Amino acid sequence: LPRVLSGIQPTADSFHLGNYVGALRQWVSMQEDHDAFYCVVDLHAITLEQPDPAVLRQRTLVSAAQLIALGVDPARSTLFVQSQVPEHAQLAWVLQCLTGFGEASRMTQFKDKSTREGAGPTSVGLFTYPVLQAADILLYQAHRVPVGEDQRQHLELTRDLAGRFNGRYGETFTVPEAYIPAGAAKILDLQSPDKKMSKSLPPAGCVNLLDDPKVTAKKIRSAVTDTGREVVADPEGKPGVTNLLTIHSAFSGQSTAQLEEHFAGRGYGDLKKELAEVVTEALAPVQQRTAELLADPAELERLLAGGAARAREVAGRTLAAVYERVGFLPPA
Ligand code: TYM
Protein backbone atom coordinates (compact mmCIF):
# COMPACT_ATOMS: atom_id res chain seq x y z
CA LEU A 1 0.00 0.00 0.00
CA PRO A 2 1.21 3.53 -0.67
CA ARG A 3 2.08 5.51 2.45
CA VAL A 4 0.41 8.71 3.51
CA LEU A 5 1.52 11.08 6.25
CA SER A 6 0.04 14.31 7.46
CA GLY A 7 0.11 16.49 10.56
CA ILE A 8 -1.92 19.16 12.30
CA GLN A 9 -0.98 21.62 15.04
CA PRO A 10 -2.73 21.52 18.42
CA THR A 11 -2.82 25.31 18.66
CA ALA A 12 -6.52 25.88 19.35
CA ASP A 13 -9.35 24.38 21.36
CA SER A 14 -10.94 23.13 18.15
CA PHE A 15 -10.07 22.53 14.52
CA HIS A 16 -11.99 24.66 12.00
CA LEU A 17 -13.84 24.09 8.74
CA GLY A 18 -10.76 25.00 6.70
CA ASN A 19 -8.75 22.23 8.38
CA TYR A 20 -11.56 19.77 7.79
CA VAL A 21 -12.47 20.54 4.19
CA GLY A 22 -8.90 21.27 3.09
CA ALA A 23 -7.15 18.39 4.81
CA LEU A 24 -8.81 16.21 7.44
CA ARG A 25 -11.55 14.95 5.14
CA GLN A 26 -8.79 13.54 2.94
CA TRP A 27 -7.06 12.02 5.97
CA VAL A 28 -10.16 9.96 6.62
CA SER A 29 -10.80 8.88 3.05
CA MET A 30 -7.15 8.02 2.33
CA GLN A 31 -7.10 5.46 5.13
CA GLU A 32 -9.05 3.20 2.78
CA ASP A 33 -6.24 2.65 0.32
CA HIS A 34 -3.09 3.85 2.11
CA ASP A 35 -0.88 2.86 5.00
CA ALA A 36 -1.60 6.03 6.94
CA PHE A 37 0.44 7.94 9.54
CA TYR A 38 -1.22 10.96 11.12
CA CYS A 39 0.30 13.10 13.82
CA VAL A 40 -0.57 15.92 16.14
CA VAL A 41 2.47 18.16 15.78
CA ASP A 42 3.06 19.61 19.21
CA LEU A 43 6.74 20.33 18.48
CA HIS A 44 5.56 22.66 15.73
CA ALA A 45 3.06 24.28 18.08
CA ILE A 46 5.78 25.73 20.32
CA THR A 47 7.37 27.65 17.44
CA LEU A 48 4.93 30.37 18.50
CA GLU A 49 4.56 31.08 22.19
CA GLN A 50 1.87 28.86 23.72
CA PRO A 51 -0.27 30.20 26.54
CA ASP A 52 0.42 27.57 29.19
CA PRO A 53 1.84 24.00 29.33
CA ALA A 54 -1.40 22.56 30.72
CA VAL A 55 -3.36 24.15 27.88
CA LEU A 56 -0.99 22.76 25.26
CA ARG A 57 -1.24 19.26 26.76
CA GLN A 58 -5.04 19.46 26.82
CA ARG A 59 -5.18 20.77 23.24
CA THR A 60 -3.04 17.85 22.10
CA LEU A 61 -5.58 15.45 23.61
CA VAL A 62 -8.54 17.42 22.21
CA SER A 63 -6.88 17.33 18.79
CA ALA A 64 -6.40 13.57 18.90
CA ALA A 65 -9.98 13.10 20.10
CA GLN A 66 -11.34 15.21 17.25
CA LEU A 67 -9.34 13.25 14.70
CA ILE A 68 -10.76 9.97 15.95
CA ALA A 69 -14.26 11.48 16.14
CA LEU A 70 -13.93 12.64 12.51
CA GLY A 71 -13.16 9.09 11.45
CA VAL A 72 -9.41 8.54 11.76
CA ASP A 73 -9.37 4.94 12.93
CA PRO A 74 -6.47 4.26 15.32
CA ALA A 75 -6.75 0.55 14.64
CA ARG A 76 -6.14 1.09 10.95
CA SER A 77 -4.02 4.23 10.84
CA THR A 78 -1.04 5.08 13.00
CA LEU A 79 -2.22 8.09 15.00
CA PHE A 80 0.41 9.64 17.25
CA VAL A 81 1.78 12.74 18.91
CA GLN A 82 4.98 14.11 17.39
CA SER A 83 6.86 14.78 20.67
CA GLN A 84 6.46 11.11 21.62
CA VAL A 85 8.55 10.09 18.62
CA PRO A 86 12.01 11.61 19.20
CA GLU A 87 13.21 10.65 15.71
CA HIS A 88 11.38 13.73 14.32
CA ALA A 89 13.68 16.15 16.12
CA GLN A 90 16.71 13.97 15.37
CA LEU A 91 16.11 13.84 11.62
CA ALA A 92 15.23 17.53 11.59
CA TRP A 93 18.75 18.34 12.79
CA VAL A 94 20.36 16.42 9.96
CA LEU A 95 18.06 18.06 7.41
CA GLN A 96 18.73 21.53 8.84
CA CYS A 97 22.37 20.97 7.97
CA LEU A 98 21.32 20.40 4.33
CA THR A 99 19.03 23.44 4.13
CA GLY A 100 20.32 26.70 2.79
CA PHE A 101 19.79 29.79 4.91
CA GLY A 102 18.46 31.62 1.87
CA GLU A 103 16.23 28.70 0.99
CA ALA A 104 14.63 28.74 4.44
CA SER A 105 14.35 32.55 4.28
CA ARG A 106 12.11 32.29 1.22
CA MET A 107 9.32 30.45 3.08
CA THR A 108 6.30 32.73 2.91
CA GLN A 109 4.62 31.24 5.99
CA PHE A 110 7.67 32.21 8.06
CA LYS A 111 7.49 35.75 6.72
CA ASP A 112 3.74 35.93 7.47
CA LYS A 113 3.97 34.51 10.96
CA SER A 114 7.06 36.41 12.05
CA THR A 115 5.62 39.76 10.97
CA ARG A 116 2.04 39.18 12.14
CA GLU A 117 0.73 41.77 14.55
CA GLY A 118 1.19 40.70 18.17
CA ALA A 119 3.42 37.80 17.11
CA GLY A 120 6.04 38.63 19.74
CA PRO A 121 9.73 37.89 19.25
CA THR A 122 10.53 35.49 16.40
CA SER A 123 12.21 32.21 17.41
CA VAL A 124 14.78 30.24 15.46
CA GLY A 125 12.30 27.35 15.76
CA LEU A 126 9.77 29.27 13.67
CA PHE A 127 12.48 29.74 11.06
CA THR A 128 13.37 26.04 10.87
CA TYR A 129 9.71 24.93 11.18
CA PRO A 130 9.48 23.70 7.54
CA VAL A 131 12.57 21.51 8.00
CA LEU A 132 10.94 19.75 10.95
CA GLN A 133 7.89 19.29 8.73
CA ALA A 134 10.12 17.70 6.08
CA ALA A 135 11.45 15.32 8.75
CA ASP A 136 7.88 14.36 9.72
CA ILE A 137 7.19 13.32 6.15
CA LEU A 138 10.50 11.74 5.15
CA LEU A 139 10.82 9.55 8.27
CA TYR A 140 7.81 7.54 7.06
CA GLN A 141 8.82 7.36 3.39
CA ALA A 142 5.43 8.87 2.60
CA HIS A 143 4.25 8.89 -1.01
CA ARG A 144 1.42 11.38 -0.49
CA VAL A 145 0.79 14.23 1.91
CA PRO A 146 -2.79 15.53 2.11
CA VAL A 147 -2.69 19.26 2.97
CA GLY A 148 -4.31 22.56 2.08
CA GLU A 149 -2.89 25.00 -0.42
CA ASP A 150 -1.00 26.95 2.27
CA GLN A 151 1.39 24.00 2.72
CA ARG A 152 2.45 23.71 -0.93
CA GLN A 153 5.73 25.58 -0.48
CA HIS A 154 6.70 23.43 2.53
CA LEU A 155 6.05 20.32 0.46
CA GLU A 156 8.30 21.64 -2.29
CA LEU A 157 11.07 22.17 0.25
CA THR A 158 10.53 18.62 1.53
CA ARG A 159 10.91 17.24 -1.99
CA ASP A 160 14.05 19.30 -2.54
CA LEU A 161 15.62 18.09 0.71
CA ALA A 162 14.76 14.46 -0.05
CA GLY A 163 16.33 14.75 -3.48
CA ARG A 164 19.40 16.52 -2.11
CA PHE A 165 20.00 13.90 0.58
CA ASN A 166 19.49 11.06 -1.91
CA GLY A 167 21.90 12.71 -4.35
CA ARG A 168 24.60 13.26 -1.76
CA TYR A 169 24.35 10.06 0.32
CA GLY A 170 22.52 7.55 -1.89
CA GLU A 171 18.83 6.64 -2.25
CA THR A 172 17.34 6.93 1.23
CA PHE A 173 14.08 8.84 1.08
CA THR A 174 10.91 8.50 -0.94
CA VAL A 175 10.24 11.85 -2.65
CA PRO A 176 6.68 12.69 -1.55
CA GLU A 177 3.88 14.35 -3.45
CA ALA A 178 1.51 16.94 -2.07
CA TYR A 179 -2.12 15.83 -2.24
CA ILE A 180 -4.05 19.08 -2.45
CA PRO A 181 -7.77 18.82 -3.23
CA ALA A 182 -8.79 20.85 -6.28
CA GLY A 183 -11.30 23.56 -5.44
CA ALA A 184 -11.35 22.95 -1.67
CA ALA A 185 -7.69 23.56 -0.90
CA LYS A 186 -8.31 27.05 0.44
CA ILE A 187 -11.44 27.61 2.49
CA LEU A 188 -11.95 31.33 2.96
CA ASP A 189 -12.71 33.28 6.09
CA LEU A 190 -16.46 33.95 6.27
CA GLN A 191 -15.96 37.61 7.17
CA SER A 192 -12.95 38.27 4.91
CA PRO A 193 -13.40 36.04 1.85
CA ASP A 194 -10.14 37.37 0.46
CA LYS A 195 -8.19 35.51 3.18
CA LYS A 196 -7.96 31.85 4.14
CA MET A 197 -10.02 30.74 7.12
CA SER A 198 -7.71 30.83 10.11
CA LYS A 199 -7.86 31.03 13.87
CA SER A 200 -5.57 34.05 13.76
CA LEU A 201 -8.36 36.21 12.26
CA PRO A 202 -11.32 37.44 14.38
CA PRO A 203 -13.52 34.49 15.47
CA ALA A 204 -16.67 35.54 13.55
CA GLY A 205 -15.20 34.35 10.26
CA CYS A 206 -13.91 31.01 11.47
CA VAL A 207 -16.29 28.10 12.16
CA ASN A 208 -14.82 25.68 14.68
CA LEU A 209 -15.79 22.04 14.55
CA LEU A 210 -16.59 22.14 18.27
CA ASP A 211 -18.57 25.41 18.19
CA ASP A 212 -22.04 25.37 19.68
CA PRO A 213 -24.57 24.82 16.84
CA LYS A 214 -26.16 28.21 17.52
CA VAL A 215 -22.79 29.92 17.16
CA THR A 216 -22.10 28.03 13.94
CA ALA A 217 -25.49 28.99 12.49
CA LYS A 218 -24.91 32.62 13.40
CA LYS A 219 -21.43 32.70 11.84
CA ILE A 220 -22.77 31.18 8.62
CA ARG A 221 -25.78 33.51 8.56
CA SER A 222 -23.46 36.50 8.94
CA ALA A 223 -21.04 35.36 6.23
CA VAL A 224 -20.03 38.11 3.82
CA THR A 225 -21.52 37.29 0.42
CA ASP A 226 -21.25 39.09 -2.86
CA THR A 227 -23.22 41.47 -5.01
CA GLY A 228 -25.92 39.91 -7.17
CA ARG A 229 -28.39 37.33 -5.89
CA GLU A 230 -27.89 34.16 -7.85
CA VAL A 231 -26.35 31.16 -6.07
CA VAL A 232 -23.66 30.19 -8.57
CA ALA A 233 -20.01 29.25 -8.18
CA ASP A 234 -17.66 31.91 -9.50
CA PRO A 235 -14.37 32.02 -7.57
CA GLU A 236 -13.35 35.37 -9.11
CA GLY A 237 -16.64 37.24 -9.08
CA LYS A 238 -18.36 35.59 -6.11
CA PRO A 239 -15.69 34.33 -3.71
CA GLY A 240 -18.00 34.40 -0.67
CA VAL A 241 -20.83 32.43 -2.24
CA THR A 242 -18.41 30.02 -3.90
CA ASN A 243 -16.80 29.36 -0.53
CA LEU A 244 -20.19 28.51 1.02
CA LEU A 245 -20.94 26.16 -1.89
CA THR A 246 -17.55 24.46 -1.45
CA ILE A 247 -18.26 23.85 2.25
CA HIS A 248 -21.76 22.61 1.46
CA SER A 249 -20.41 20.23 -1.13
CA ALA A 250 -17.82 18.83 1.31
CA PHE A 251 -20.50 18.00 3.86
CA SER A 252 -23.44 17.06 1.62
CA GLY A 253 -21.47 15.20 -1.03
CA GLN A 254 -23.38 17.06 -3.76
CA SER A 255 -21.40 18.57 -6.60
CA THR A 256 -21.33 22.33 -7.17
CA ALA A 257 -23.40 21.85 -10.32
CA GLN A 258 -26.04 19.92 -8.37
CA LEU A 259 -26.10 22.63 -5.71
CA GLU A 260 -26.48 25.41 -8.30
CA GLU A 261 -29.47 23.58 -9.69
CA HIS A 262 -30.83 22.95 -6.19
CA PHE A 263 -30.64 26.67 -5.35
CA ALA A 264 -31.82 27.93 -8.76
CA GLY A 265 -34.29 30.77 -8.27
CA ARG A 266 -33.45 31.03 -4.56
CA GLY A 267 -31.19 33.54 -2.83
CA TYR A 268 -28.16 33.72 -0.56
CA GLY A 269 -30.37 33.53 2.55
CA ASP A 270 -31.63 30.08 1.57
CA LEU A 271 -28.09 28.88 0.90
CA LYS A 272 -26.90 30.06 4.31
CA LYS A 273 -29.88 28.59 6.14
CA GLU A 274 -29.45 25.18 4.52
CA LEU A 275 -25.67 25.24 4.91
CA ALA A 276 -26.00 25.93 8.65
CA GLU A 277 -28.28 22.89 8.93
CA VAL A 278 -26.01 20.63 6.89
CA VAL A 279 -22.92 21.62 8.89
CA THR A 280 -24.43 21.50 12.38
CA GLU A 281 -26.11 18.15 11.69
CA ALA A 282 -22.86 16.65 10.46
CA LEU A 283 -20.88 18.04 13.39
CA ALA A 284 -23.26 16.95 16.17
CA PRO A 285 -22.03 13.33 16.28
CA VAL A 286 -18.40 14.51 15.94
CA GLN A 287 -18.84 16.75 18.97
CA GLN A 288 -20.47 14.01 20.95
CA ARG A 289 -17.80 11.46 20.12
CA THR A 290 -15.04 13.99 20.95
CA ALA A 291 -16.60 14.57 24.37
CA GLU A 292 -16.87 10.82 25.01
CA LEU A 293 -13.21 10.28 24.13
CA LEU A 294 -12.11 13.16 26.36
CA ALA A 295 -14.09 11.74 29.25
CA ASP A 296 -11.49 8.96 29.44
CA PRO A 297 -8.13 10.66 28.92
CA ALA A 298 -6.19 7.64 30.20
CA GLU A 299 -7.64 5.49 27.42
CA LEU A 300 -6.90 8.18 24.85
CA GLU A 301 -3.30 8.43 26.07
CA ARG A 302 -3.01 4.66 25.86
CA LEU A 303 -4.20 4.72 22.23
CA LEU A 304 -1.68 7.43 21.42
CA ALA A 305 1.14 5.54 23.14
CA GLY A 306 0.32 2.57 20.90
CA GLY A 307 0.45 4.85 17.87
CA ALA A 308 3.80 6.28 18.95
CA ALA A 309 5.26 2.79 19.36
CA ARG A 310 4.17 1.86 15.83
CA ALA A 311 5.47 5.13 14.45
CA ARG A 312 8.85 4.64 16.13
CA GLU A 313 9.34 1.28 14.41
CA VAL A 314 9.19 2.93 11.01
CA ALA A 315 10.86 6.20 12.00
CA GLY A 316 13.68 4.37 13.78
CA ARG A 317 14.54 2.38 10.67
CA THR A 318 14.76 5.49 8.53
CA LEU A 319 16.82 7.39 11.09
CA ALA A 320 19.26 4.49 11.47
CA ALA A 321 19.82 4.46 7.71
CA VAL A 322 20.33 8.24 7.71
CA TYR A 323 22.84 8.14 10.58
CA GLU A 324 24.79 5.40 8.89
CA ARG A 325 24.93 7.25 5.55
CA VAL A 326 25.87 10.56 7.10
CA GLY A 327 28.84 8.95 8.83
CA PHE A 328 27.86 8.66 12.48
CA LEU A 329 29.19 5.77 14.57
CA PRO A 330 26.86 2.80 15.07
CA PRO A 331 24.42 3.03 18.01
CA ALA A 332 26.34 2.88 21.31
P1 TYM B 1 -2.10 23.47 10.30
O1 TYM B 1 -2.12 22.84 11.64
O2 TYM B 1 -2.03 24.95 10.22
O3 TYM B 1 -3.37 23.03 9.47
C1 TYM B 1 -3.72 21.66 9.32
C2 TYM B 1 -4.20 21.41 7.91
O4 TYM B 1 -5.31 22.25 7.57
C3 TYM B 1 -5.06 22.90 6.33
N1 TYM B 1 -5.74 24.20 6.35
C4 TYM B 1 -6.58 24.63 5.41
N2 TYM B 1 -7.02 24.06 4.27
C5 TYM B 1 -7.92 24.76 3.52
N3 TYM B 1 -8.37 25.99 3.86
C6 TYM B 1 -7.96 26.60 4.99
N4 TYM B 1 -8.44 27.80 5.32
C7 TYM B 1 -7.02 25.93 5.82
N5 TYM B 1 -6.41 26.23 6.99
C8 TYM B 1 -5.63 25.17 7.30
C9 TYM B 1 -3.54 23.03 6.27
O5 TYM B 1 -3.12 23.19 4.93
C10 TYM B 1 -3.10 21.71 6.85
O6 TYM B 1 -3.10 20.68 5.89
N6 TYM B 1 2.62 22.84 8.81
C11 TYM B 1 1.34 22.17 8.97
C12 TYM B 1 1.38 21.01 9.95
C13 TYM B 1 2.37 19.95 9.65
C14 TYM B 1 2.32 19.01 8.58
C15 TYM B 1 3.44 18.16 8.76
C16 TYM B 1 1.43 18.81 7.53
C17 TYM B 1 3.49 19.66 10.37
N7 TYM B 1 4.11 18.60 9.84
C18 TYM B 1 3.70 17.13 7.87
C19 TYM B 1 1.71 17.75 6.64
C20 TYM B 1 2.83 16.94 6.83
C21 TYM B 1 0.36 23.18 9.52
O7 TYM B 1 0.71 24.17 10.11
O8 TYM B 1 -0.94 22.81 9.42
CSV table of N, CA, C and O and ligand atoms in Angstrom, one decimal, residues 5-11 15-24 27 39-41 44 82 88 109 113 129-130 132-137 145-152 154-155 158 181 184-189 195-199 243, ligand 1:
chain,number,residue,atom,x,y,z
A,5,LEU,N,1.3,10.4,5.0
A,5,LEU,CA,1.5,11.1,6.3
A,5,LEU,C,1.0,12.5,6.2
A,5,LEU,O,1.1,13.2,5.2
A,6,SER,N,0.3,12.9,7.3
A,6,SER,CA,0.0,14.3,7.5
A,6,SER,C,0.0,14.7,8.9
A,6,SER,O,0.1,13.8,9.8
A,7,GLY,N,0.1,16.0,9.2
A,7,GLY,CA,0.1,16.5,10.6
A,7,GLY,C,-0.8,17.7,10.7
A,7,GLY,O,-1.1,18.4,9.8
A,8,ILE,N,-1.1,18.0,12.0
A,8,ILE,CA,-1.9,19.2,12.3
A,8,ILE,C,-1.5,19.7,13.7
A,8,ILE,O,-1.1,18.9,14.6
A,9,GLN,N,-1.5,21.0,13.8
A,9,GLN,CA,-1.0,21.6,15.0
A,9,GLN,C,-2.1,21.7,16.1
A,9,GLN,O,-3.2,22.0,15.7
A,10,PRO,N,-1.7,21.4,17.3
A,10,PRO,CA,-2.7,21.5,18.4
A,10,PRO,C,-2.8,22.9,19.0
A,10,PRO,O,-2.6,23.1,20.2
A,11,THR,N,-3.0,23.9,18.2
A,11,THR,CA,-2.8,25.3,18.7
A,11,THR,C,-4.1,26.0,19.0
A,11,THR,O,-4.2,27.2,19.2
A,15,PHE,N,-10.4,22.3,15.9
A,15,PHE,CA,-10.1,22.5,14.5
A,15,PHE,C,-11.2,23.3,13.9
A,15,PHE,O,-12.3,23.5,14.5
A,16,HIS,N,-11.0,23.9,12.7
A,16,HIS,CA,-12.0,24.7,12.0
A,16,HIS,C,-12.3,24.0,10.6
A,16,HIS,O,-11.7,23.1,10.2
A,17,LEU,N,-13.4,24.6,10.0
A,17,LEU,CA,-13.8,24.1,8.7
A,17,LEU,C,-12.8,24.1,7.7
A,17,LEU,O,-12.8,23.2,6.8
A,18,GLY,N,-11.9,25.0,7.7
A,18,GLY,CA,-10.8,25.0,6.7
A,18,GLY,C,-9.9,23.8,6.9
A,18,GLY,O,-9.6,23.1,5.9
A,19,ASN,N,-9.5,23.5,8.1
A,19,ASN,CA,-8.8,22.2,8.4
A,19,ASN,C,-9.5,21.0,7.9
A,19,ASN,O,-8.9,20.1,7.2
A,20,TYR,N,-10.8,21.0,8.1
A,20,TYR,CA,-11.6,19.8,7.8
A,20,TYR,C,-11.7,19.6,6.3
A,20,TYR,O,-11.4,18.6,5.7
A,21,VAL,N,-12.2,20.7,5.6
A,21,VAL,CA,-12.5,20.5,4.2
A,21,VAL,C,-11.2,20.5,3.4
A,21,VAL,O,-11.0,19.7,2.4
A,22,GLY,N,-10.2,21.2,3.8
A,22,GLY,CA,-8.9,21.3,3.1
A,22,GLY,C,-8.0,20.1,3.3
A,22,GLY,O,-7.3,19.6,2.4
A,23,ALA,N,-8.1,19.5,4.5
A,23,ALA,CA,-7.1,18.4,4.8
A,23,ALA,C,-7.8,17.2,5.5
A,23,ALA,O,-7.6,16.0,5.0
A,24,LEU,N,-8.4,17.4,6.6
A,24,LEU,CA,-8.8,16.2,7.4
A,24,LEU,C,-9.8,15.3,6.8
A,24,LEU,O,-9.8,14.0,7.0
A,27,TRP,N,-7.7,13.0,5.1
A,27,TRP,CA,-7.1,12.0,6.0
A,27,TRP,C,-8.0,10.8,6.1
A,27,TRP,O,-7.5,9.7,6.1
A,39,CYS,N,-0.2,12.7,12.5
A,39,CYS,CA,0.3,13.1,13.8
A,39,CYS,C,-0.2,14.5,14.2
A,39,CYS,O,-0.4,15.4,13.4
A,40,VAL,N,-0.3,14.6,15.5
A,40,VAL,CA,-0.6,15.9,16.1
A,40,VAL,C,0.8,16.5,16.4
A,40,VAL,O,1.6,16.0,17.2
A,41,VAL,N,1.1,17.7,15.8
A,41,VAL,CA,2.5,18.2,15.8
A,41,VAL,C,2.7,19.2,16.9
A,41,VAL,O,2.7,20.4,16.6
A,44,HIS,N,5.8,21.5,16.6
A,44,HIS,CA,5.6,22.7,15.7
A,44,HIS,C,4.8,23.7,16.5
A,44,HIS,O,5.0,24.9,16.3
A,82,GLN,N,3.6,13.9,17.9
A,82,GLN,CA,5.0,14.1,17.4
A,82,GLN,C,6.0,14.1,18.5
A,82,GLN,O,7.1,13.4,18.3
A,88,HIS,N,11.7,12.5,15.1
A,88,HIS,CA,11.4,13.7,14.3
A,88,HIS,C,12.4,14.8,14.5
A,88,HIS,O,12.9,15.4,13.6
A,109,GLN,N,5.3,31.4,4.7
A,109,GLN,CA,4.6,31.2,6.0
A,109,GLN,C,5.5,31.8,7.1
A,109,GLN,O,4.9,32.4,8.1
A,113,LYS,N,4.1,34.7,9.5
A,113,LYS,CA,4.0,34.5,11.0
A,113,LYS,C,4.9,35.4,11.8
A,113,LYS,O,4.5,35.8,12.9
A,129,TYR,N,11.0,25.7,11.2
A,129,TYR,CA,9.7,24.9,11.2
A,129,TYR,C,9.5,24.0,9.9
A,129,TYR,O,9.2,22.8,10.1
A,130,PRO,N,9.7,24.5,8.7
A,130,PRO,CA,9.5,23.7,7.5
A,130,PRO,C,10.4,22.5,7.4
A,130,PRO,O,10.1,21.5,6.8
A,132,LEU,N,11.5,20.8,10.1
A,132,LEU,CA,10.9,19.7,11.0
A,132,LEU,C,9.8,19.1,10.2
A,132,LEU,O,9.6,17.9,10.3
A,133,GLN,N,9.0,19.9,9.5
A,133,GLN,CA,7.9,19.3,8.7
A,133,GLN,C,8.4,18.3,7.7
A,133,GLN,O,7.8,17.2,7.5
A,134,ALA,N,9.5,18.6,7.1
A,134,ALA,CA,10.1,17.7,6.1
A,134,ALA,C,10.5,16.4,6.8
A,134,ALA,O,10.3,15.3,6.3
A,135,ALA,N,11.1,16.5,8.0
A,135,ALA,CA,11.5,15.3,8.7
A,135,ALA,C,10.2,14.5,9.1
A,135,ALA,O,10.3,13.2,8.9
A,136,ASP,N,9.1,15.1,9.4
A,136,ASP,CA,7.9,14.4,9.7
A,136,ASP,C,7.5,13.4,8.5
A,136,ASP,O,7.1,12.3,8.7
A,137,ILE,N,7.6,14.0,7.4
A,137,ILE,CA,7.2,13.3,6.2
A,137,ILE,C,8.2,12.3,5.7
A,137,ILE,O,7.8,11.1,5.4
A,145,VAL,N,1.0,13.4,0.7
A,145,VAL,CA,0.8,14.2,1.9
A,145,VAL,C,-0.4,15.1,1.7
A,145,VAL,O,-0.4,16.1,1.0
A,146,PRO,N,-1.6,14.7,2.3
A,146,PRO,CA,-2.8,15.5,2.1
A,146,PRO,C,-2.7,16.8,3.0
A,146,PRO,O,-2.7,16.7,4.2
A,147,VAL,N,-2.8,18.0,2.3
A,147,VAL,CA,-2.7,19.3,3.0
A,147,VAL,C,-3.5,20.3,2.2
A,147,VAL,O,-3.9,20.0,1.0
A,148,GLY,N,-3.7,21.4,2.8
A,148,GLY,CA,-4.3,22.6,2.1
A,148,GLY,C,-3.2,23.3,1.3
A,148,GLY,O,-2.0,23.1,1.4
A,149,GLU,N,-3.7,24.2,0.5
A,149,GLU,CA,-2.9,25.0,-0.4
A,149,GLU,C,-1.8,25.7,0.3
A,149,GLU,O,-0.6,25.8,-0.2
A,150,ASP,N,-2.0,26.2,1.5
A,150,ASP,CA,-1.0,26.9,2.3
A,150,ASP,C,0.3,26.1,2.6
A,150,ASP,O,1.3,26.7,3.0
A,151,GLN,N,0.2,24.8,2.4
A,151,GLN,CA,1.4,24.0,2.7
A,151,GLN,C,2.2,23.6,1.5
A,151,GLN,O,3.2,22.9,1.6
A,152,ARG,N,1.8,24.1,0.3
A,152,ARG,CA,2.4,23.7,-0.9
A,152,ARG,C,4.0,24.0,-0.9
A,152,ARG,O,4.8,23.2,-1.3
A,154,HIS,N,6.0,24.3,1.6
A,154,HIS,CA,6.7,23.4,2.5
A,154,HIS,C,6.9,22.0,1.9
A,154,HIS,O,7.9,21.4,2.1
A,155,LEU,N,5.9,21.6,1.1
A,155,LEU,CA,6.0,20.3,0.5
A,155,LEU,C,7.1,20.4,-0.6
A,155,LEU,O,7.9,19.4,-0.8
A,158,THR,N,10.3,20.0,1.1
A,158,THR,CA,10.5,18.6,1.5
A,158,THR,C,11.0,17.8,0.4
A,158,THR,O,12.0,17.0,0.5
A,181,PRO,N,-6.5,19.0,-2.5
A,181,PRO,CA,-7.8,18.8,-3.2
A,181,PRO,C,-8.1,20.0,-4.1
A,181,PRO,O,-8.1,21.2,-3.7
A,184,ALA,N,-11.1,22.8,-3.1
A,184,ALA,CA,-11.3,22.9,-1.7
A,184,ALA,C,-10.1,23.2,-0.9
A,184,ALA,O,-10.1,23.2,0.3
A,185,ALA,N,-9.0,23.5,-1.6
A,185,ALA,CA,-7.7,23.6,-0.9
A,185,ALA,C,-7.5,24.8,-0.1
A,185,ALA,O,-6.6,24.9,0.7
A,186,LYS,N,-8.4,25.8,-0.3
A,186,LYS,CA,-8.3,27.0,0.4
A,186,LYS,C,-9.7,27.5,0.8
A,186,LYS,O,-10.4,28.1,0.0
A,187,ILE,N,-10.1,27.1,2.0
A,187,ILE,CA,-11.4,27.6,2.5
A,187,ILE,C,-11.2,29.0,3.0
A,187,ILE,O,-10.3,29.3,3.7
A,188,LEU,N,-12.1,29.9,2.6
A,188,LEU,CA,-12.0,31.3,3.0
A,188,LEU,C,-12.6,31.7,4.3
A,188,LEU,O,-13.6,31.1,4.7
A,189,ASP,N,-12.1,32.7,4.9
A,189,ASP,CA,-12.7,33.3,6.1
A,189,ASP,C,-14.1,33.8,5.7
A,189,ASP,O,-14.3,34.4,4.7
A,195,LYS,N,-9.3,36.1,2.4
A,195,LYS,CA,-8.2,35.5,3.2
A,195,LYS,C,-8.6,34.1,3.5
A,195,LYS,O,-9.8,33.8,3.5
A,196,LYS,N,-7.6,33.2,3.8
A,196,LYS,CA,-8.0,31.9,4.1
A,196,LYS,C,-8.5,31.8,5.6
A,196,LYS,O,-8.2,32.6,6.4
A,197,MET,N,-9.5,30.9,5.8
A,197,MET,CA,-10.0,30.7,7.1
A,197,MET,C,-8.9,30.4,8.1
A,197,MET,O,-8.1,29.5,7.8
A,198,SER,N,-8.8,31.1,9.2
A,198,SER,CA,-7.7,30.8,10.1
A,198,SER,C,-8.1,31.3,11.5
A,198,SER,O,-8.8,32.3,11.6
A,199,LYS,N,-7.5,30.6,12.5
A,199,LYS,CA,-7.9,31.0,13.9
A,199,LYS,C,-7.2,32.3,14.2
A,199,LYS,O,-7.5,32.9,15.3
A,243,ASN,N,-17.3,30.0,-1.7
A,243,ASN,CA,-16.8,29.4,-0.5
A,243,ASN,C,-17.9,28.6,0.2
A,243,ASN,O,-17.7,27.4,0.6
B,1,TYM,P1,-2.1,23.5,10.3
B,1,TYM,O1,-2.1,22.8,11.6
B,1,TYM,O2,-2.0,24.9,10.2
B,1,TYM,O3,-3.4,23.0,9.5
B,1,TYM,C1,-3.7,21.7,9.3
B,1,TYM,C2,-4.2,21.4,7.9
B,1,TYM,O4,-5.3,22.2,7.6
B,1,TYM,C3,-5.1,22.9,6.3
B,1,TYM,N1,-5.7,24.2,6.4
B,1,TYM,C4,-6.6,24.6,5.4
B,1,TYM,N2,-7.0,24.1,4.3
B,1,TYM,C5,-7.9,24.8,3.5
B,1,TYM,N3,-8.4,26.0,3.9
B,1,TYM,C6,-8.0,26.6,5.0
B,1,TYM,N4,-8.4,27.8,5.3
B,1,TYM,C7,-7.0,25.9,5.8
B,1,TYM,N5,-6.4,26.2,7.0
B,1,TYM,C8,-5.6,25.2,7.3
B,1,TYM,C9,-3.5,23.0,6.3
B,1,TYM,O5,-3.1,23.2,4.9
B,1,TYM,C10,-3.1,21.7,6.9
B,1,TYM,O6,-3.1,20.7,5.9
B,1,TYM,N6,2.6,22.8,8.8
B,1,TYM,C11,1.3,22.2,9.0
B,1,TYM,C12,1.4,21.0,9.9
B,1,TYM,C13,2.4,19.9,9.6
B,1,TYM,C14,2.3,19.0,8.6
B,1,TYM,C15,3.4,18.2,8.8
B,1,TYM,C16,1.4,18.8,7.5
B,1,TYM,C17,3.5,19.7,10.4
B,1,TYM,N7,4.1,18.6,9.8
B,1,TYM,C18,3.7,17.1,7.9
B,1,TYM,C19,1.7,17.8,6.6
B,1,TYM,C20,2.8,16.9,6.8
B,1,TYM,C21,0.4,23.2,9.5
B,1,TYM,O7,0.7,24.2,10.1
B,1,TYM,O8,-0.9,22.8,9.4
